[in-house]
Short mmCIF file of C-alpha atoms and ligand atoms in Angstrom, two decimals:
data_model
loop_
_atom_site.label_atom_id
_atom_site.label_comp_id
_atom_site.label_asym_id
_atom_site.label_seq_id
_atom_site.Cartn_x
_atom_site.Cartn_y
_atom_site.Cartn_z
CA UNK R 1 45.50 30.74 160.02
CA UNK R 2 42.76 28.63 161.61
CA UNK R 3 45.09 26.24 163.36
CA UNK R 4 47.84 26.20 165.97
CA UNK R 5 50.09 23.46 164.64
CA UNK R 6 53.46 24.69 165.89
CA UNK R 7 55.35 27.76 167.06
CA UNK R 8 57.22 27.72 163.76
CA UNK R 9 54.03 28.98 162.07
CA UNK R 10 53.74 32.00 164.43
CA UNK R 11 55.47 35.37 164.47
CA UNK R 12 56.38 37.72 167.32
CA UNK R 13 53.11 39.67 167.02
CA UNK R 14 51.04 36.47 167.24
CA UNK R 15 52.78 35.63 170.53
CA UNK R 16 52.24 39.16 171.88
CA UNK R 17 48.53 38.94 171.03
CA UNK R 18 48.22 35.53 172.73
CA UNK R 19 49.96 36.90 175.85
CA UNK R 20 47.78 40.03 176.01
CA UNK R 21 44.66 37.86 175.60
CA UNK R 22 45.96 35.47 178.29
CA UNK R 23 46.53 38.45 180.64
CA UNK R 24 42.82 39.20 180.35
CA UNK R 25 41.77 35.59 180.92
CA UNK R 26 44.15 35.22 183.86
CA UNK R 27 42.28 38.08 185.50
CA UNK R 28 38.95 36.40 184.62
CA UNK R 29 39.87 33.05 186.20
CA UNK R 30 40.87 34.79 189.42
CA UNK R 31 37.33 36.18 189.80
CA UNK R 32 34.75 34.39 192.01
CA UNK R 33 32.89 33.45 188.79
CA UNK R 34 35.66 32.08 186.61
CA UNK R 35 33.67 31.77 183.37
CA UNK R 36 32.90 34.01 180.39
CA UNK R 37 30.15 33.27 177.85
CA UNK R 38 32.39 33.95 174.80
CA UNK R 39 32.27 30.49 173.16
CA UNK R 40 28.72 29.32 173.93
CA UNK R 41 28.29 28.59 170.20
CA UNK R 42 31.49 26.52 169.79
CA UNK R 43 32.00 22.77 170.27
CA UNK R 44 35.49 21.39 170.87
CA UNK R 45 36.75 17.79 170.81
CA UNK R 46 39.87 16.94 172.81
CA UNK R 47 41.49 13.92 171.18
CA UNK R 48 44.30 12.28 173.15
CA UNK R 49 46.16 9.42 171.49
CA UNK R 50 48.91 9.65 174.15
CA UNK R 51 48.78 10.01 177.93
CA UNK R 52 48.48 13.46 179.49
CA UNK R 53 47.55 15.06 182.79
CA UNK R 54 48.35 18.80 182.56
CA UNK R 55 47.65 19.45 178.88
CA UNK R 56 44.44 17.42 178.74
CA UNK R 57 42.91 18.87 181.90
CA UNK R 58 43.97 22.44 181.24
CA UNK R 59 42.57 22.42 177.69
CA UNK R 60 39.30 21.05 179.05
CA UNK R 61 39.21 23.62 181.82
CA UNK R 62 40.11 26.45 179.41
CA UNK R 63 37.30 25.41 177.07
CA UNK R 64 34.79 25.20 179.93
CA UNK R 65 35.90 28.60 181.31
CA UNK R 66 35.04 29.99 177.85
CA UNK R 67 31.61 28.23 177.94
CA UNK R 68 32.34 26.00 174.93
CA UNK R 69 30.72 22.57 174.69
CA UNK R 70 33.43 19.95 175.22
CA UNK R 71 33.80 16.27 174.36
CA UNK R 72 36.80 14.18 175.36
CA UNK R 73 38.26 11.22 173.53
CA UNK R 74 41.05 8.89 174.69
CA UNK R 75 42.24 6.50 172.01
CA UNK R 76 42.74 3.66 174.52
CA UNK R 77 38.98 3.38 175.14
CA UNK R 78 37.93 4.08 171.53
CA UNK R 79 37.27 2.30 168.24
CA UNK R 80 40.85 3.12 167.22
CA UNK R 81 41.50 -0.16 169.05
CA UNK R 82 39.26 -1.85 166.41
CA UNK R 83 41.42 -0.41 163.61
CA UNK R 84 39.60 2.85 162.74
CA UNK R 85 41.93 5.35 161.03
CA UNK R 86 42.75 8.82 162.32
CA UNK R 87 40.89 10.57 159.51
CA UNK R 88 37.80 8.34 159.85
CA UNK R 89 37.85 8.86 163.62
CA UNK R 90 38.04 12.63 163.32
CA UNK R 91 35.52 12.93 160.48
CA UNK R 92 33.01 10.87 162.48
CA UNK R 93 33.49 13.17 165.47
CA UNK R 94 33.22 16.28 163.26
CA UNK R 95 29.95 15.03 161.75
CA UNK R 96 28.43 15.63 165.22
CA UNK R 97 28.95 19.35 164.48
CA UNK R 98 32.27 19.87 166.21
CA UNK R 99 34.15 23.09 165.32
CA UNK R 100 37.62 22.57 166.76
CA UNK R 101 39.92 19.66 167.51
CA UNK R 102 42.66 19.66 170.13
CA UNK R 103 44.90 16.67 169.48
CA UNK R 104 47.85 14.95 171.15
CA UNK R 105 49.37 12.22 169.02
CA UNK R 106 52.60 10.16 169.18
CA UNK R 107 53.46 10.80 165.51
CA UNK R 108 55.38 13.97 164.57
CA UNK R 109 53.34 15.93 162.01
CA UNK R 110 50.00 14.33 162.95
CA UNK R 111 48.36 17.75 163.42
CA UNK R 112 49.62 19.07 160.06
CA UNK R 113 48.41 15.88 158.38
CA UNK R 114 44.98 16.17 159.97
CA UNK R 115 44.66 19.86 159.06
CA UNK R 116 44.99 18.91 155.39
CA UNK R 117 42.28 16.26 155.52
CA UNK R 118 39.49 17.54 157.76
CA UNK R 119 37.37 20.66 157.95
CA UNK R 120 37.99 22.00 161.46
CA UNK R 121 40.44 24.14 163.39
CA UNK R 122 43.26 21.96 164.76
CA UNK R 123 45.27 22.72 167.89
CA UNK R 124 48.41 20.64 168.39
CA UNK R 125 48.61 19.47 172.01
CA UNK R 126 51.91 17.68 171.35
CA UNK R 127 52.90 15.58 168.30
CA UNK R 128 55.59 13.02 169.08
CA UNK R 129 59.04 14.60 169.44
CA UNK R 130 58.05 17.49 167.13
CA UNK R 131 56.18 20.44 168.73
CA UNK R 132 54.14 21.28 171.82
CA UNK R 133 53.19 24.89 171.04
CA UNK R 134 50.92 25.68 173.99
CA UNK R 135 53.59 24.38 176.39
CA UNK R 136 56.17 26.76 174.88
CA UNK R 137 53.67 29.63 175.07
CA UNK R 138 52.90 28.99 178.73
CA UNK R 139 56.63 28.61 179.44
CA UNK R 140 57.49 31.99 177.88
CA UNK R 141 54.45 33.56 179.53
CA UNK R 142 55.70 32.27 182.91
CA UNK R 143 59.20 33.71 182.27
CA UNK R 144 57.58 37.06 181.35
CA UNK R 145 55.52 36.94 184.55
CA UNK R 146 58.53 36.12 186.75
CA UNK R 147 61.26 38.24 185.10
CA UNK R 148 59.26 41.06 183.44
CA UNK R 149 60.11 40.18 179.85
CA UNK R 150 61.52 37.36 177.73
CA UNK R 151 63.65 39.58 175.48
CA UNK R 152 67.34 39.47 176.44
CA UNK R 153 66.94 36.62 178.94
CA UNK R 154 69.31 33.65 178.84
CA UNK R 155 67.44 30.34 178.92
CA UNK R 156 69.07 26.92 179.06
CA UNK R 157 67.02 23.86 178.17
CA UNK R 158 68.56 20.89 179.97
CA UNK R 159 68.38 17.18 179.30
CA UNK R 160 66.71 15.01 176.70
CA UNK R 161 66.59 17.47 173.78
CA UNK R 162 66.48 14.67 171.21
CA UNK R 163 63.03 13.36 172.16
CA UNK R 164 61.54 16.64 173.30
CA UNK R 165 58.73 18.54 171.58
CA UNK R 166 58.93 20.99 174.48
CA UNK R 167 62.54 21.83 173.55
CA UNK R 168 61.83 22.52 169.88
CA UNK R 169 58.74 24.68 170.53
CA UNK R 170 60.58 26.55 173.31
CA UNK R 171 63.58 27.24 171.06
CA UNK R 172 61.30 28.74 168.38
CA UNK R 173 59.21 30.75 170.87
CA UNK R 174 62.19 32.10 172.87
CA UNK R 175 64.12 33.12 169.76
CA UNK R 176 61.07 34.92 168.30
CA UNK R 177 60.93 36.98 171.49
CA UNK R 178 64.65 37.84 171.53
CA UNK R 179 65.88 35.49 174.27
CA UNK R 180 69.25 33.74 174.06
CA UNK R 181 68.87 29.96 174.09
CA UNK R 182 71.31 27.24 175.10
CA UNK R 183 70.76 23.49 175.19
CA UNK R 184 72.67 21.31 177.64
CA UNK R 185 72.66 17.54 177.88
CA UNK R 186 74.52 14.35 177.10
CA UNK R 187 75.88 14.33 173.53
CA UNK R 188 73.70 11.29 172.81
CA UNK R 189 70.54 13.29 173.63
CA UNK R 190 71.38 16.41 171.56
CA UNK R 191 70.00 16.11 168.00
CA UNK R 192 72.34 16.69 165.04
CA UNK R 193 70.02 19.37 163.56
CA UNK R 194 70.60 21.59 166.62
CA UNK R 195 73.45 23.42 164.81
CA UNK R 196 70.91 24.76 162.30
CA UNK R 197 68.70 26.32 165.00
CA UNK R 198 71.13 29.02 166.17
CA UNK R 199 71.27 27.89 169.80
CA UNK R 200 74.36 27.51 172.00
CA UNK R 201 75.29 23.93 172.94
CA UNK R 202 76.98 23.12 176.26
CA UNK R 203 77.69 19.69 177.71
CA UNK R 204 78.81 20.98 181.12
CA UNK R 205 75.82 21.63 183.38
CA UNK R 206 77.64 23.94 185.83
CA UNK R 207 78.84 26.20 182.99
CA UNK R 208 75.29 26.24 181.57
CA UNK R 209 73.70 27.12 184.91
CA UNK R 210 76.24 29.89 185.58
CA UNK R 211 75.41 31.37 182.14
CA UNK R 212 71.61 31.34 182.36
CA UNK R 213 68.80 33.30 184.01
CA UNK R 214 66.36 30.39 183.60
CA UNK R 215 66.90 26.62 183.45
CA UNK R 216 64.11 24.55 181.90
CA UNK R 217 64.74 21.00 183.16
CA UNK R 218 63.24 18.53 180.68
CA UNK R 219 61.88 15.17 181.62
CA UNK R 220 63.98 12.20 180.53
CA UNK R 221 61.56 10.53 178.12
CA UNK R 222 62.17 6.90 178.91
CA UNK R 223 59.19 5.86 176.76
CA UNK R 224 60.87 7.27 173.62
CA UNK R 225 64.36 6.10 174.57
CA UNK R 226 66.46 3.60 172.67
CA UNK R 227 68.75 2.12 175.33
CA UNK R 228 71.82 2.85 173.18
CA UNK R 229 71.13 6.62 173.38
CA UNK R 230 71.16 6.89 177.08
CA UNK R 231 73.70 7.17 179.85
CA UNK R 232 72.39 5.19 182.82
CA UNK R 233 69.89 7.04 185.02
CA UNK R 234 72.54 7.27 187.77
CA UNK R 235 75.10 8.76 185.34
CA UNK R 236 72.50 11.16 183.95
CA UNK R 237 71.60 12.42 187.42
CA UNK R 238 75.27 12.81 188.41
CA UNK R 239 76.04 14.91 185.32
CA UNK R 240 72.77 16.68 184.50
CA UNK R 241 70.58 16.50 187.60
CA UNK R 242 70.04 19.68 189.64
CA UNK R 243 69.96 19.59 193.43
CA UNK R 244 69.85 22.39 196.01
CA UNK R 245 73.60 22.23 196.80
CA UNK R 246 74.38 22.76 193.11
CA UNK R 247 71.99 25.74 192.90
CA UNK R 248 73.51 27.25 196.07
CA UNK R 249 77.01 26.97 194.58
CA UNK R 250 76.15 29.16 191.55
CA UNK R 251 77.14 32.80 191.26
CA UNK R 252 73.46 33.93 191.08
CA UNK R 253 69.89 32.81 191.76
CA UNK R 254 68.31 31.29 188.67
CA UNK R 255 64.69 30.39 187.91
CA UNK R 256 63.90 26.67 187.58
CA UNK R 257 61.22 25.40 185.21
CA UNK R 258 59.99 21.91 184.36
CA UNK R 259 57.16 21.00 181.94
CA UNK R 260 56.12 18.00 184.04
CA UNK R 261 55.72 15.21 184.79
CA UNK R 262 58.85 15.28 186.97
CA UNK R 263 61.07 12.26 187.50
CA UNK R 264 61.87 13.40 191.06
CA UNK R 265 65.50 12.70 191.90
CA UNK R 266 66.48 12.32 188.23
CA UNK R 267 66.26 15.75 186.52
CA UNK R 268 65.75 17.65 189.76
CA UNK R 269 65.55 16.75 193.42
CA UNK R 270 62.44 17.49 195.49
CA UNK R 271 64.19 20.29 197.40
CA UNK R 272 64.61 22.09 194.04
CA UNK R 273 61.20 21.19 192.57
CA UNK R 274 59.41 22.45 195.69
CA UNK R 275 61.62 25.51 196.28
CA UNK R 276 60.80 29.19 195.72
CA UNK R 277 63.24 29.24 192.80
CA UNK R 278 60.97 26.81 190.90
CA UNK R 279 57.93 28.12 188.99
CA UNK R 280 56.66 24.69 187.97
CA UNK R 281 53.13 25.05 189.35
CA UNK R 282 52.93 28.65 188.03
CA UNK R 283 53.60 27.16 184.59
CA UNK R 284 50.68 24.77 185.06
CA UNK R 285 48.40 27.55 186.33
CA UNK R 286 49.34 29.79 183.38
CA UNK R 287 48.54 26.94 180.99
CA UNK R 288 44.81 27.50 181.51
CA UNK R 289 44.93 31.22 180.61
CA UNK R 290 47.24 30.56 177.63
CA UNK R 291 44.95 27.82 176.30
CA UNK R 292 41.90 30.03 176.81
CA UNK R 293 43.66 32.71 174.73
CA UNK R 294 44.63 30.30 171.93
CA UNK R 295 41.13 28.79 171.70
CA UNK R 296 39.40 32.17 171.93
CA UNK R 297 41.57 33.67 169.16
CA UNK R 298 41.08 30.66 166.86
CA UNK R 299 37.35 30.54 167.54
CA UNK R 300 37.04 34.24 166.63
CA UNK R 301 38.22 33.26 163.14
CA UNK R 302 35.71 30.38 162.91
CA UNK R 303 32.90 32.82 163.71
CA UNK R 304 33.95 35.36 161.02
N1 LIG W 1 53.68 19.18 180.12
C1 LIG W 1 52.86 18.24 179.63
O1 LIG W 1 52.62 18.19 178.40
O2 LIG W 1 52.33 17.40 180.56
P1 LIG W 1 51.27 16.25 180.26
O3 LIG W 1 51.96 15.22 179.40
O4 LIG W 1 50.82 15.72 181.57
O5 LIG W 1 50.14 16.88 179.48
#
């Protein structure tokens, strides 16, 4: 496979290999000289058709740490605004001798579509409400780092499951590694297909938090929200928001994750987000090593 389009295309061994490669790169980026010359002969285009802070910057940093040549494209400042199609856009960029494309796009399946029409390795950096594979990889990697292993751990994904590519990729990745997965949120934000994925469903947050080792608190995706789906923000926070008093009332200490960006005071309060129980900035830090591993492993196949 010359692409990373979703976790659903990976197996357990692929994830192990990515993690072992990321372990090496994590050590590299902690050295005084944070770069390796591995990808001096590779050119990568980062194409972002949707806003991003963490994913965009950590892909760019990962590519630069590997010594690849990097170009960055944001659709808002591009000729997409003049009506150029996705395939024309990408083929024009590839004609400048680009080897790999990292793409975030609002449409589910955009990466799969592109992989069928252009001659380059494609890495999905988030496609609508479908998948966000590198986020799920860095999330599992962060659980492994904090708790020793992912296998056997109980992970609850809380909140807006319906609009979340992070949820779907995490469910696939956690199950491949032998974790137990629960989703918890308002009924209106739990998709109907969830029954087919073999996850537990819980609408009571306190029960979910008492069950789990790790709670991954999703962002409420207001930009994808139809108003009829949603309890009011105040109702959501009352029923599904996590604050320090709630965490202190549980029968154990759990690990708190969030993919970012945080709606502070909605999904979690600041005293939770900034506490020692939260590994939110570790997730972001691990994103660089994970993305280095993914790009390095894909580029090795290009060079063969
Ligand atoms: N977690 C995540 O994908 O964040 P960005 O949207 O800022 O990239």
